[in-house]
Tab-separated table of C-alpha atoms in Angstrom:
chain	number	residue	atom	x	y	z
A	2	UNK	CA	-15.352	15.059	2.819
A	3	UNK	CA	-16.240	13.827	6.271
A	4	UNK	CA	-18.773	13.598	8.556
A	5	UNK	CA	-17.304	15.703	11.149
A	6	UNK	CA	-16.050	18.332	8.606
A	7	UNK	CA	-16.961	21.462	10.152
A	8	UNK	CA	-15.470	24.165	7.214
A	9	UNK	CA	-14.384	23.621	3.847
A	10	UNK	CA	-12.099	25.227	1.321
A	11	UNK	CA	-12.626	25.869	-2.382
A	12	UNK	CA	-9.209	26.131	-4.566
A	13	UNK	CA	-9.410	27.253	-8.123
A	14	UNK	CA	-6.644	26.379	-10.541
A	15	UNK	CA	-6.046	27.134	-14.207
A	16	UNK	CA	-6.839	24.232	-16.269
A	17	UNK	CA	-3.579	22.740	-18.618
A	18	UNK	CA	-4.798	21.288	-21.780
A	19	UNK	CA	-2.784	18.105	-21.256
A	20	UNK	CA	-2.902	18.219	-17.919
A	21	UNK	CA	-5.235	15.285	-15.569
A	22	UNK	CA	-7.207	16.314	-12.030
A	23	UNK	CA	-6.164	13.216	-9.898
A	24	UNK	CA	-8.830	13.139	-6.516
A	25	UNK	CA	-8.332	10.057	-3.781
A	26	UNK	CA	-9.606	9.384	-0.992
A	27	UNK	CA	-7.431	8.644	2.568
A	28	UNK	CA	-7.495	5.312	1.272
A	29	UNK	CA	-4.750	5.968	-0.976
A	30	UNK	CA	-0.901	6.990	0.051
A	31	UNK	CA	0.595	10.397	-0.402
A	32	UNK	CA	3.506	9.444	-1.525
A	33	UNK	CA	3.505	8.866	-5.653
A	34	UNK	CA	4.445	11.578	-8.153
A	35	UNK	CA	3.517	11.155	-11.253
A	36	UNK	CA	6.673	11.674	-13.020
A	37	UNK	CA	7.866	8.605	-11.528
A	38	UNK	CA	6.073	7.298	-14.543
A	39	UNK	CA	7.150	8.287	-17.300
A	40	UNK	CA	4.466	8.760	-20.112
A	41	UNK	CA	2.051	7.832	-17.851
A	42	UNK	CA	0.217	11.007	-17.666
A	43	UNK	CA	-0.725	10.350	-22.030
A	44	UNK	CA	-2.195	7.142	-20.631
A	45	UNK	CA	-6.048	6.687	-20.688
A	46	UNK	CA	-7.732	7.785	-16.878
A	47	UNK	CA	-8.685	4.332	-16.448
A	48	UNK	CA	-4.890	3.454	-16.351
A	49	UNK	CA	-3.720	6.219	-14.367
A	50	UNK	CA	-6.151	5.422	-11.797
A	51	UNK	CA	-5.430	1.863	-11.609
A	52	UNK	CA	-1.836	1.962	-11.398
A	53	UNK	CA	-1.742	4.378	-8.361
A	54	UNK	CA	-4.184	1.925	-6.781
A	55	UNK	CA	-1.861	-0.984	-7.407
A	56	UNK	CA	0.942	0.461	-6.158
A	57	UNK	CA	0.249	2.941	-3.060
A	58	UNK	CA	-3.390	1.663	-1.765
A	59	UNK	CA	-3.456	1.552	2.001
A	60	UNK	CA	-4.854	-1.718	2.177
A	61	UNK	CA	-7.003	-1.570	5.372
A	62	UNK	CA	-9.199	1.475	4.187
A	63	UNK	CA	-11.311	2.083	1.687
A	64	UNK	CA	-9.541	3.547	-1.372
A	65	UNK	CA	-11.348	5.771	-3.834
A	66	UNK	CA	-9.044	7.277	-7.411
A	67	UNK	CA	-10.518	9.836	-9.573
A	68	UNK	CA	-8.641	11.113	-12.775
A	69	UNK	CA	-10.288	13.343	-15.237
A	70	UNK	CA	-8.737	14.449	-18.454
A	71	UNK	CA	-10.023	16.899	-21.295
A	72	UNK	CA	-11.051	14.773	-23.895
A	73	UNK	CA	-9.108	14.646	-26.896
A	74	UNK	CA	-11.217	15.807	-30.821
């Protein structure tokens, strides 16, 4: 979050069944949408995160990409 970080917010969404929670760090760009990619949201997390580190990493930070997805029975 910071080390300077003086307040911090809590959001609460509904959970989609299909849907994926996609966190990154600063070290990643803002600028990718998802349905650029089409089908890529079925994809495994693994290659979610890896493709939006291929494509819109910063490259001179850091660069962290969380996806989490409900697991499928």
């Amino acid at each position: 979050i910071g080390h300077a970080a003086r307040n911090f917010r809590s959001l609460d969404y509904p959970w989609i069944t299909d849907g994926a929670l996609i966190l990154h760090s600063d070290g990643l760009g803002t600028s990718w949408q998802i349905e650029r990619y089409p089908g890529l949201i079925d994809r495994a997390s693994g290659v979610i995160a890896g493709l939006l580190y291929r494509d819109f990493r910063r490259g001179r930070d850091d660069c962290l990409v969380v996806v989490a997805k409900r697991a499928q029975p």
